[in-house]
Short mmCIF file of C-alpha atoms and ligand atoms in Angstrom, two decimals:
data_model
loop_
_atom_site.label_atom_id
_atom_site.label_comp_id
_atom_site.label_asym_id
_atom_site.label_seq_id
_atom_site.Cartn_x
_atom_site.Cartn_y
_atom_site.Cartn_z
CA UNK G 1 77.06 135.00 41.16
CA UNK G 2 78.87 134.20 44.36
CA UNK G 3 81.92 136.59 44.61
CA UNK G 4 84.71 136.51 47.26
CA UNK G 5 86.37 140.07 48.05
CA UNK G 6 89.62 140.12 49.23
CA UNK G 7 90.41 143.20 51.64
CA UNK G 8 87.63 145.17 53.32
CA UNK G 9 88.77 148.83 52.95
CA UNK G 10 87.40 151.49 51.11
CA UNK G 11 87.21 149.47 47.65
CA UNK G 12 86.84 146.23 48.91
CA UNK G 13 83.66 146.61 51.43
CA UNK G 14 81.90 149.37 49.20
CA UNK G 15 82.11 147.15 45.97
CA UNK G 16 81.55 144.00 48.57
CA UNK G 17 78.18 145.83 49.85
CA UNK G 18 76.68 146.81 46.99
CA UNK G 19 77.26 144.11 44.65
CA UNK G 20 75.18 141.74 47.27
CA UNK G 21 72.47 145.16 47.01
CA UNK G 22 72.30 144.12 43.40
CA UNK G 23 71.63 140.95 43.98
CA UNK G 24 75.06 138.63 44.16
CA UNK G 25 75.82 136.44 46.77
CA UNK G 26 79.24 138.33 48.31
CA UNK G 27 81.97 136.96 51.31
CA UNK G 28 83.55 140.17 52.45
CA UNK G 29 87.41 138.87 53.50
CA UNK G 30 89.67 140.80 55.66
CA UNK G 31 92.88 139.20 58.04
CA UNK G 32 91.34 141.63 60.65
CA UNK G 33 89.11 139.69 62.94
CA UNK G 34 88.05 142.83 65.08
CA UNK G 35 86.90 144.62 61.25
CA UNK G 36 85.28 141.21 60.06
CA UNK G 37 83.10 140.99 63.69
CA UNK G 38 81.91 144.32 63.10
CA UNK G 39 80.97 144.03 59.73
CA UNK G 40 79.33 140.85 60.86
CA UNK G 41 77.42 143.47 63.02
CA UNK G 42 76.06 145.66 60.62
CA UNK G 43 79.08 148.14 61.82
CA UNK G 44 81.13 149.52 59.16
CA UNK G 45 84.86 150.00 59.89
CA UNK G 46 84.86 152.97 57.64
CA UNK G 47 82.18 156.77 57.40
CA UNK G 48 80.76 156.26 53.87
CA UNK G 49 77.36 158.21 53.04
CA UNK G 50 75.03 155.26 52.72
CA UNK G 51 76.87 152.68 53.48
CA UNK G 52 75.93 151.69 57.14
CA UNK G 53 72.32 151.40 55.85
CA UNK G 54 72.69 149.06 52.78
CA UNK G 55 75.42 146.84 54.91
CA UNK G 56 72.89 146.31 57.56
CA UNK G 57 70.45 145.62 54.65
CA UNK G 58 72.29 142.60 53.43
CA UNK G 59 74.60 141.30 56.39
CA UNK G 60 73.36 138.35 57.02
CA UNK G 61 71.30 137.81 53.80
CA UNK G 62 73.49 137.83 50.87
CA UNK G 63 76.50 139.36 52.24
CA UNK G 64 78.85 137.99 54.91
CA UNK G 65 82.32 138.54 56.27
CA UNK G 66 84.75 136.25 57.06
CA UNK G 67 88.71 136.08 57.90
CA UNK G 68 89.05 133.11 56.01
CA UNK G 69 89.92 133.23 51.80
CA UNK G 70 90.83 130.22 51.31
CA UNK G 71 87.19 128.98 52.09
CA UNK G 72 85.67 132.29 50.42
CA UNK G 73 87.82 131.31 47.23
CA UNK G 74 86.75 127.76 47.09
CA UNK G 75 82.83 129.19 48.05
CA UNK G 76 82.80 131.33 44.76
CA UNK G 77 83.01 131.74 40.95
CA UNK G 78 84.78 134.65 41.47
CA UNK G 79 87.36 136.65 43.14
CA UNK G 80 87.71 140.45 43.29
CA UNK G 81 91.14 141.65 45.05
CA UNK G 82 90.69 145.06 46.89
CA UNK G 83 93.65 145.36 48.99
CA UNK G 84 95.97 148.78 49.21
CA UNK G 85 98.61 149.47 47.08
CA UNK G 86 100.89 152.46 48.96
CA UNK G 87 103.46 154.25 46.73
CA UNK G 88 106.79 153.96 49.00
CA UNK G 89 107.98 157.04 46.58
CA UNK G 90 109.46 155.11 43.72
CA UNK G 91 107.02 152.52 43.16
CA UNK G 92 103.88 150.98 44.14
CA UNK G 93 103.64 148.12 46.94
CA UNK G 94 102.04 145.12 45.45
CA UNK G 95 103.48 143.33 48.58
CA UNK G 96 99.41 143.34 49.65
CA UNK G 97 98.63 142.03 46.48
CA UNK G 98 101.19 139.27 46.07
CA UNK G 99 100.12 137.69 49.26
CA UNK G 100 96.22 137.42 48.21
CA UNK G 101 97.14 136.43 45.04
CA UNK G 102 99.39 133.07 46.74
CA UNK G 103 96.80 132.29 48.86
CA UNK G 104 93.36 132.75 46.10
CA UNK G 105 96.28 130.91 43.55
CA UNK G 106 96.53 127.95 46.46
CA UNK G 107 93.02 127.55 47.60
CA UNK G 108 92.22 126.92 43.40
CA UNK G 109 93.51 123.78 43.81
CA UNK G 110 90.83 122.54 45.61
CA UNK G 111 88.33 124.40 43.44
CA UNK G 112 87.21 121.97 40.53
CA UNK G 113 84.97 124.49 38.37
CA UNK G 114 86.28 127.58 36.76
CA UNK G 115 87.24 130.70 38.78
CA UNK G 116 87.86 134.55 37.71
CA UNK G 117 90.23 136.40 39.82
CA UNK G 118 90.04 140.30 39.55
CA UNK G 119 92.29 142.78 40.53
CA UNK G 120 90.10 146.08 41.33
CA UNK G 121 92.98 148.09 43.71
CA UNK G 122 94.67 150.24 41.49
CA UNK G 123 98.00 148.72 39.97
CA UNK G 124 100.33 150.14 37.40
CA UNK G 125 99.78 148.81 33.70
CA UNK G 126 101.37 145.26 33.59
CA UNK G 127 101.01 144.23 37.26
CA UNK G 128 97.96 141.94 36.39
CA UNK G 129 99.64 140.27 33.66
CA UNK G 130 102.98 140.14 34.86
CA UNK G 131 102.57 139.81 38.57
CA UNK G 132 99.35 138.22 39.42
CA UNK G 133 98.90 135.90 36.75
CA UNK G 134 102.20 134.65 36.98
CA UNK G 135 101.55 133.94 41.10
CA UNK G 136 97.94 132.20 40.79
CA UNK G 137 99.51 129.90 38.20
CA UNK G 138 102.54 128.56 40.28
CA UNK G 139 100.51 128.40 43.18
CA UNK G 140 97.34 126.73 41.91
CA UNK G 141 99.26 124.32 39.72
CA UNK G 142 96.64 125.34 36.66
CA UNK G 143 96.77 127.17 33.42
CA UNK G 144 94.83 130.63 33.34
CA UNK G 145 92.94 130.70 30.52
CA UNK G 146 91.67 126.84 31.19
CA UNK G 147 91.24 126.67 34.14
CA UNK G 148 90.84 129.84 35.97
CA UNK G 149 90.09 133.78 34.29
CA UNK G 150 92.32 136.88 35.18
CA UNK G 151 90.85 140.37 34.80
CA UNK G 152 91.16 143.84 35.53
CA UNK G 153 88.37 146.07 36.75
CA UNK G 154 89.34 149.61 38.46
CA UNK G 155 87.18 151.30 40.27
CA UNK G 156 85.83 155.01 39.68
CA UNK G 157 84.15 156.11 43.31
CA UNK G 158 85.06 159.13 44.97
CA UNK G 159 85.52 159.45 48.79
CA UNK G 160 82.18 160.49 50.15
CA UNK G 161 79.80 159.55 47.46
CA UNK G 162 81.72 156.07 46.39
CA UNK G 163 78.08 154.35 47.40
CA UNK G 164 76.09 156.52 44.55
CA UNK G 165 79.10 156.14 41.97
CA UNK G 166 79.09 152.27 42.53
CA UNK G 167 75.65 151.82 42.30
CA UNK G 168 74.93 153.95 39.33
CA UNK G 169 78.01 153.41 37.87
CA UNK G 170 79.28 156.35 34.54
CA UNK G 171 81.19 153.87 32.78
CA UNK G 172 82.47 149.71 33.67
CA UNK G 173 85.77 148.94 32.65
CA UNK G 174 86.14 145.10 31.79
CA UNK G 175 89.60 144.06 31.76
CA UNK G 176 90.39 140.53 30.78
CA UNK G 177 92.89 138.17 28.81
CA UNK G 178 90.22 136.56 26.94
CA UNK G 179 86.42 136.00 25.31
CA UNK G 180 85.35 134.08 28.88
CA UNK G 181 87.08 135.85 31.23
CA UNK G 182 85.58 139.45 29.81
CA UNK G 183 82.01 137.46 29.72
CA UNK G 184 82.65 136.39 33.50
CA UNK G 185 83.65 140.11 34.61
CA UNK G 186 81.08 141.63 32.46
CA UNK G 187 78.21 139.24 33.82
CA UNK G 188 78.98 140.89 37.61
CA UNK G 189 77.52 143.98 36.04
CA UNK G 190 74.56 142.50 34.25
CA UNK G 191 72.12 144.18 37.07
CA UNK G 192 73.52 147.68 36.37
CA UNK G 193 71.62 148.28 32.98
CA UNK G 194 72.64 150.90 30.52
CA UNK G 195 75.88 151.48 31.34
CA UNK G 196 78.66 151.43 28.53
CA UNK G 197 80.84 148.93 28.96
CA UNK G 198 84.37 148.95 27.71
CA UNK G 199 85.88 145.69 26.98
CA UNK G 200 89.58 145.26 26.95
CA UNK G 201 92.71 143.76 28.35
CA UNK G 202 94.00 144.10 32.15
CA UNK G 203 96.66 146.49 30.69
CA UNK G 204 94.36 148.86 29.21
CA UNK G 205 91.83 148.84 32.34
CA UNK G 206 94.61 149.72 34.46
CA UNK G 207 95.69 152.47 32.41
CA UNK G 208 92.25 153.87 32.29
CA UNK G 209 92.37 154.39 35.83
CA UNK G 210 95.73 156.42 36.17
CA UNK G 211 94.96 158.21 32.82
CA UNK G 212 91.51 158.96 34.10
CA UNK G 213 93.04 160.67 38.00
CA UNK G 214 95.97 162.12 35.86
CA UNK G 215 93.70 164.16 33.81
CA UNK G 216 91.55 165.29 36.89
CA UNK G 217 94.46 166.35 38.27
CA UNK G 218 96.11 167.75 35.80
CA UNK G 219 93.24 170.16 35.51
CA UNK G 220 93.68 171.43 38.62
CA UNK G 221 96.70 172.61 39.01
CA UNK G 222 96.21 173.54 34.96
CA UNK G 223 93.33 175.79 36.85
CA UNK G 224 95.66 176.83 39.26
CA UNK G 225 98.55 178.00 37.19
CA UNK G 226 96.35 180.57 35.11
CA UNK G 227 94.78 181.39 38.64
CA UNK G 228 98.32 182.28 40.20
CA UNK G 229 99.20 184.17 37.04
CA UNK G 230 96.11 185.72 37.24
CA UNK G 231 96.43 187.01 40.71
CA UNK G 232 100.57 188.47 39.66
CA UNK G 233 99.15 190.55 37.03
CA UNK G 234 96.45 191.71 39.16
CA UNK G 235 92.69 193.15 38.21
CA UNK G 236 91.85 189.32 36.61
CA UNK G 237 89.71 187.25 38.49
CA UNK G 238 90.51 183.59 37.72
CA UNK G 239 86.67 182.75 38.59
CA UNK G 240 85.78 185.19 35.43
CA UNK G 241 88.31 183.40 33.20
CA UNK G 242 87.74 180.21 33.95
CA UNK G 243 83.86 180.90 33.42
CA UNK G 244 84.70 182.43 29.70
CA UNK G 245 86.52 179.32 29.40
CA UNK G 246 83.66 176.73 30.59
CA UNK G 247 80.98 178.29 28.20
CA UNK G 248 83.60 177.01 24.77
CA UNK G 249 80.91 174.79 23.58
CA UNK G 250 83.41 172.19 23.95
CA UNK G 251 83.45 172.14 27.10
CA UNK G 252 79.53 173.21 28.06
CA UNK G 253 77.41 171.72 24.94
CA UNK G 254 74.63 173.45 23.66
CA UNK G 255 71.89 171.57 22.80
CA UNK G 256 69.19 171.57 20.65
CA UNK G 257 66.47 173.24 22.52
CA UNK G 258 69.06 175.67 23.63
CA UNK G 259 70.24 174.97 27.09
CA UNK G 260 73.50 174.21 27.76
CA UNK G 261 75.17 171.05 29.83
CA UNK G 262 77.77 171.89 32.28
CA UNK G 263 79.43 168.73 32.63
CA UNK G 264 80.58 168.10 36.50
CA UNK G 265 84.41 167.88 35.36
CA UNK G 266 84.10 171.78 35.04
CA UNK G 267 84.39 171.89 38.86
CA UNK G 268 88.39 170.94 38.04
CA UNK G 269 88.78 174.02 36.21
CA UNK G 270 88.54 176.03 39.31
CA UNK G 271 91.71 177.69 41.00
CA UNK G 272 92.22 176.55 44.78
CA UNK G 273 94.54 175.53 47.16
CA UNK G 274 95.19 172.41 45.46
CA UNK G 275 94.23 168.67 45.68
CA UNK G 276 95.04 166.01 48.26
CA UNK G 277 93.24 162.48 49.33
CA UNK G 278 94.88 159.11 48.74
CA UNK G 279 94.24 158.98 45.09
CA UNK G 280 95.37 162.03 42.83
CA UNK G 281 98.46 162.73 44.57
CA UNK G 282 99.49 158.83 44.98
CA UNK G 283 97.86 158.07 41.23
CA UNK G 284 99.75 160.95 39.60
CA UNK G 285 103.32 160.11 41.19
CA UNK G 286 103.07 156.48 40.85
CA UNK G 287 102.34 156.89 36.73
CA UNK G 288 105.27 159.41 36.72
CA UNK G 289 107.36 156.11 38.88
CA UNK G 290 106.07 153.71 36.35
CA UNK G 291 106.78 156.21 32.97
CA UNK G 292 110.46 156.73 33.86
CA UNK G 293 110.78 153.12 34.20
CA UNK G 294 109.61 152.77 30.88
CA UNK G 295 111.90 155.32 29.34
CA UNK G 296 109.34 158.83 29.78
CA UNK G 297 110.16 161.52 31.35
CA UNK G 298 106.59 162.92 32.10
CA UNK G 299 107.19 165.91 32.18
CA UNK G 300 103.46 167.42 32.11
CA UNK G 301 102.76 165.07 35.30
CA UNK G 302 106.20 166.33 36.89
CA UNK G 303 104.80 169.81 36.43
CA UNK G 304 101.15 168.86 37.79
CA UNK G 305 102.74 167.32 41.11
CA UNK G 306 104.89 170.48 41.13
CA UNK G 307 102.21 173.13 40.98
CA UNK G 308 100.27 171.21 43.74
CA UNK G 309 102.89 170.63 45.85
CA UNK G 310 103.37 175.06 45.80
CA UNK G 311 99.28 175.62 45.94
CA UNK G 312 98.74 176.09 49.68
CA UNK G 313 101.23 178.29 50.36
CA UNK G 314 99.23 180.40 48.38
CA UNK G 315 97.33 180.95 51.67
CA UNK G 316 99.86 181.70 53.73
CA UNK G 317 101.03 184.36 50.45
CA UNK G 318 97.46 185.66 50.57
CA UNK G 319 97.94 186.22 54.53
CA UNK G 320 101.18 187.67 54.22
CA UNK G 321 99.64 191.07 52.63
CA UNK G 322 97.45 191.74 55.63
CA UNK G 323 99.43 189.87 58.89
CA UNK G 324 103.55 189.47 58.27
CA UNK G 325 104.02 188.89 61.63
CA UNK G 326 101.64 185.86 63.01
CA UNK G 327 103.49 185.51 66.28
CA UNK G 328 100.22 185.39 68.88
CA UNK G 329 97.95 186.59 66.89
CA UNK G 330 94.48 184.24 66.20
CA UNK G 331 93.99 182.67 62.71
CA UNK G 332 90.75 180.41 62.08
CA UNK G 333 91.49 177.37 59.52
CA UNK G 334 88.40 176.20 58.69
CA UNK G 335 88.38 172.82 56.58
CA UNK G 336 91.20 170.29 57.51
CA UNK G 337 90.02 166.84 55.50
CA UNK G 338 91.06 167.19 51.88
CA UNK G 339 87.70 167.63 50.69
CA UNK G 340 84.01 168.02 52.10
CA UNK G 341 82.25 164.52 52.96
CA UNK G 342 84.65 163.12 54.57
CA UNK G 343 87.33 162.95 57.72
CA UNK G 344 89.83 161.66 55.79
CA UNK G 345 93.38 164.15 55.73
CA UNK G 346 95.34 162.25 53.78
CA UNK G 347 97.50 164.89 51.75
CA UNK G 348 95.19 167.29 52.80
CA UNK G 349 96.35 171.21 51.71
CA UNK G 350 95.34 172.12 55.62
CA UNK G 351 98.43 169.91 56.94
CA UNK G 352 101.05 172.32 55.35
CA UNK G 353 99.50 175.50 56.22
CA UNK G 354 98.53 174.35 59.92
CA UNK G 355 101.84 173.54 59.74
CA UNK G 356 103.40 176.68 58.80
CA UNK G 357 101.45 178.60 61.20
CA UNK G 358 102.18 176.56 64.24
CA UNK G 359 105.68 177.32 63.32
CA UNK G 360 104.83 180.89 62.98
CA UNK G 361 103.67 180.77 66.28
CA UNK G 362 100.07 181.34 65.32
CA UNK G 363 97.18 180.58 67.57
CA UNK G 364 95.35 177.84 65.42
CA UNK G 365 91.51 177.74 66.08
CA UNK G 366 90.79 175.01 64.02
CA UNK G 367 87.02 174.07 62.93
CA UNK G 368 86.01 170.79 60.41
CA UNK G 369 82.32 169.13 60.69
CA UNK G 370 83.90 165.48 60.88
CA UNK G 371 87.78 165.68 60.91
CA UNK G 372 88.84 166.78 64.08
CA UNK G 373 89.13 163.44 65.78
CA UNK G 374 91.62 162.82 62.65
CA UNK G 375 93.10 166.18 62.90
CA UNK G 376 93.85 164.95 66.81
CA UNK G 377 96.01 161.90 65.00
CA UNK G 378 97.55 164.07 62.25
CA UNK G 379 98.71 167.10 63.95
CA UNK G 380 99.43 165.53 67.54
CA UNK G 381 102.37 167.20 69.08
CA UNK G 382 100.51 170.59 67.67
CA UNK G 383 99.04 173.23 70.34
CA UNK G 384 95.98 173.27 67.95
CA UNK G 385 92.29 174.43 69.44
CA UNK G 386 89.67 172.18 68.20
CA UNK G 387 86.35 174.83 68.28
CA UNK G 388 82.89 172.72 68.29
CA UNK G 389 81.29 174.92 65.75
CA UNK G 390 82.66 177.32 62.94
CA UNK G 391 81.07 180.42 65.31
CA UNK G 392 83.48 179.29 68.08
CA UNK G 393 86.69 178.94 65.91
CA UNK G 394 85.93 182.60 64.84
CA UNK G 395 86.02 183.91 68.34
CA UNK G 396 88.97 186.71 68.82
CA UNK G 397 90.69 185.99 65.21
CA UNK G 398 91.96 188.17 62.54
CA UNK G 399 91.98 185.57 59.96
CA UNK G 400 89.98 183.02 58.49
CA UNK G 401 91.35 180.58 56.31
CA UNK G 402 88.91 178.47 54.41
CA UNK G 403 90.27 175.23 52.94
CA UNK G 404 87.72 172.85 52.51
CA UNK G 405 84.27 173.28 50.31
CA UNK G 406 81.78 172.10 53.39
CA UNK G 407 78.52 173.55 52.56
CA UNK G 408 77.93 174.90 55.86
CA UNK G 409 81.08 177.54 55.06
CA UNK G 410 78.51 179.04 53.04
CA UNK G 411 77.26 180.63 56.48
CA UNK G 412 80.45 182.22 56.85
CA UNK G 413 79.38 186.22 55.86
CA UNK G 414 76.64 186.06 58.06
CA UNK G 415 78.89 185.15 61.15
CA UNK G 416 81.84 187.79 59.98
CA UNK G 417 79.19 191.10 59.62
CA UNK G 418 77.96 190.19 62.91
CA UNK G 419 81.80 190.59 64.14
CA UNK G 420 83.06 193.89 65.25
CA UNK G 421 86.58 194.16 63.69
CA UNK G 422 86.41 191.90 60.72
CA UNK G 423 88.78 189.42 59.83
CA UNK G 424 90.42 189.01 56.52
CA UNK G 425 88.66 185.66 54.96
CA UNK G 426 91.48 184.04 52.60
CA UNK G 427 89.12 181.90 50.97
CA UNK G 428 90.85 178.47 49.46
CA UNK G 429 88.05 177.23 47.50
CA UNK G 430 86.56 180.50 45.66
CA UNK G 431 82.77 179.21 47.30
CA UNK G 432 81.74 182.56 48.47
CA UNK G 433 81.08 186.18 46.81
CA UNK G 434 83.95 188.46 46.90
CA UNK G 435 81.90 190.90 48.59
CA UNK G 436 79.79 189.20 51.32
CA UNK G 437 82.64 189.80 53.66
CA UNK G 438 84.61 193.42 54.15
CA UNK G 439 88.26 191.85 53.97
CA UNK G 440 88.01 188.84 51.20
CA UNK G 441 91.02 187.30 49.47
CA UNK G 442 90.55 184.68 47.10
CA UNK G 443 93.24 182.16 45.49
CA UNK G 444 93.27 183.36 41.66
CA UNK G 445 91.88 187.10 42.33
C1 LIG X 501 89.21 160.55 42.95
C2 LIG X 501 88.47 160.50 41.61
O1 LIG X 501 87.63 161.65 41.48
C3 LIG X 501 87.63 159.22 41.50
O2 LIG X 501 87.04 159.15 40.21
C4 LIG X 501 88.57 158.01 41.72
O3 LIG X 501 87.87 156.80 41.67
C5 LIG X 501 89.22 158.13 43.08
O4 LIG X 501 89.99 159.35 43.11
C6 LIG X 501 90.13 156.96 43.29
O5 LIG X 501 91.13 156.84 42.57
O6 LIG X 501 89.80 156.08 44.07
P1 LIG X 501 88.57 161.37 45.39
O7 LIG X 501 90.00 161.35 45.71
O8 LIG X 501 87.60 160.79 46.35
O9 LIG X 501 88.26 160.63 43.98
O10 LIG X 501 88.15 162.86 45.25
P2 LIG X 501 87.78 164.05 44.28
O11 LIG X 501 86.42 164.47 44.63
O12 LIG X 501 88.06 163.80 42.87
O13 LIG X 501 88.79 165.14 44.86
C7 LIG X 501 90.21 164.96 44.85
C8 LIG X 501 90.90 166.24 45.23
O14 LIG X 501 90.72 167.21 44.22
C9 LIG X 501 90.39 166.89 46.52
O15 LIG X 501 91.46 167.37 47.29
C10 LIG X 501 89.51 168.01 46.05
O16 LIG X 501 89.45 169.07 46.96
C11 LIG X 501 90.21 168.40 44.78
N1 LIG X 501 89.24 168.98 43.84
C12 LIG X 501 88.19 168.25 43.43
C13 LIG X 501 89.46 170.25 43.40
O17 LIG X 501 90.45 170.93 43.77
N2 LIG X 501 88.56 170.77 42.51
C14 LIG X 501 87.48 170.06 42.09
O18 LIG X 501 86.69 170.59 41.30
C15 LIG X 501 87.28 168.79 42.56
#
């Protein structure tokens, strides 16, 4: 199928590149020339595991870029539009999605054959019916439903391994308002065999999506109110619980040989210092927007926003019972982007507590495999030291802050025993053993 992809960020380019691995013929679409040259160039604008291999793969072959939709539009039998939608605090900005739907809507006037247009960026339930439809009609001058399709397909990747989700997908969500339009969608995923498809309206797909980051999230911070009331009552460990609470059946299925299947969504159930990225925290708030507007008062979502927004002061809490007074004295943060695989901080629990401990008058030695050139942007204005290796940012401290799960932290008791006053190790993510360092805390012990 030849597919046009409107918007080259994280969604757009990463569905853009691997729908031309599978085998479709894909124009990549972005107003930025500089991003559309290097794509052009094999180069992609964003770090994705994977990705700069399987774009220089098909650039060129099946997959192009190009800075001009109208021509991509008229090109193709189908239209996927990728393109942010911010939360401004009360609502989501469609403004982005408005403006690709009046120019796909106007360039379908000089497209004779029938065209689906597919909103993948995550939009509130109602915003494909009510906004885009609405847009491609008046601008196109045609009916949808005769002339052109309208569907609804969110994506499910995660940050960091969004190439291995998209090409081996758990589950395809095909929104559409009718028989052909679902067909059309549905056909873009004939070359991923096996996976269960669920067929619906754009209303329901984009409800999946919120409902789907809603209940990760509300996990979470479900995991990290037991953990919190675990650590006031003291002598519970949180890890302990939640593992008595994983092996309910329900949760951790027995089969019939015996063994049992710990489905990956147990990882949620852990108490930490809370979630961040552009998705859970945006997702969660923007469902809470759209449920007020329709008359519900969400309070379970309220109280899952309200437990994260609390979790990484937890840290500094935990810090408080061996340092009160941080003036001058050295604290390691190790882990600033919000979670391992990536450099991206947005919402990241590391901005509040660098934060609070630059106020404190702390000296920061901060250490992150990929994020410090982001950290650089995020905390500028900051005195901040940026060490080169985790070894370095331990030189001289007294604490050690660990706030991100990168595997290498693992290698953290080996570098403390070799240290000759130890420092406490708050750890953020429960990922090592209580006892492979002389001063641990934990969030939920
Ligand atoms: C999330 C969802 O997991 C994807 O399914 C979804 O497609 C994506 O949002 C999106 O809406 O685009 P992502 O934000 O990349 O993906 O990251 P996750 O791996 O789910 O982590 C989100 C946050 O939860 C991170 O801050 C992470 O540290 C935290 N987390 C994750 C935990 O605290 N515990 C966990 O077990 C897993």
């Amino acid at each position: 199928m030849k597919i046009a992809v409107a918007g080259t960020g994280y969604v757009g380019l990463v569905s853009g590149v691997c729908l031309a691995a599978k085998g479709h013929d894909v124009i990549c679409v972005d107003l930025d020339q500089e991003k559309v040259d290097k794509i052009n160039r094999g180069e992609p604008p964003i770090y994705e595991i994977g990705l700069e291999a399987l774009l220089k793969d098909n650039i060129g072959k099946r997959l192009r870029a190009s800075t001009d939709l109208r021509e991509a539009v008229i090109a193709s039998d189908l239209s996927l539009i990728a393109v942010g939608t911010p939360f401004d605090g009360s609502a989501i900005d469609v403004s982005f999605i408005r403006q690709v739907a009046r120019e796909i809507g106007f360039a379908l006037r000089e497209r004779d054959e029938y065209h689906m247009v597919v909103v993948k960026s995550t939009v509130v339930p109602g915003t494909t019916d009510d906004v885009v439809l609405p847009i491609l009609e008046r601008e196109s001058n045609k009916k949808a439903g005769v002339h052109f399709g309208v569907g609804m397909n969110p994506e499910f990747l995660r940050e960091g391994d969004a190439i291995s989700d998209f090409m081996n997908p758990d589950r395809i969500v095909v929104g559409g308002n009718d028989e052909k339009a679902r067909d059309m969608l549905a056909a873009v995923y004939a070359p991923f065999e096996g996976v269960e498809i669920v067929r619906t309206n754009p209303k329901t797909a984009e409800m999946i999506k919120y409902a789907a980051n809603s209940l990760l999230a509300t996990l979470i911070s479900f995991s990290n109110e037991i953990g919190n009331l675990c650590a006031s009552i003291g002598e519970i460990d949180a890890q302990e619980v939640m593992r008595g609470v994983h092996l309910d059946k329900r949760f951790s299925p027995i089969m019939a040989d015996g063994t049992r299947v710990s489905p990956s969504s147990n990882t949620y159930l852990e108490a930490g210092c809370g979630f961040g990225g552009s998705c859970f925290p945006k997702d969660v708030k923007a469902l809470i927007a759209h449920g007020k507007r329709h008359g519900r008062d969400m309070a379970l979502l309220d109280a899952v926003v309200s437990v994260n927004a609390e979790q990484p002061a937890k840290m500094i809490e935990l810090l408080d019972k061996h340092i009160a007074n941080r003036k001058g004295v050295k604290v390691a943060v190790l882990g600033l982007a919000f979670k391992p695989g990536t450099d991206d901080m947005r919402e990241s629990p590391a901005i509040p507590v660098v934060q609070t401990l630059a106020e404190e008058g702390a000296i920061i030695q901060a250490f992150d495999p990929i994020a410090v050139d982001e950290a650089r942007h995020t905390f500028s204005g900051l005195d901040i030291h940026y060490a080169p290796s985790m070894a370095a940012a331990l030189d001289g401290v007294e604490a050690i802050l660990l706030m991100t799960r990168w595997d290498e932290f693992a290698g953290l008791p080996a570098l403390v025993s070799s240290m000759d006053s130890p420092p406490v190790v708050i750890d953020g993510r429960r990922m090592l053993a209580k006892d492979s360092v002389p001063r641990y805390e934990g969030i939920g012990l």
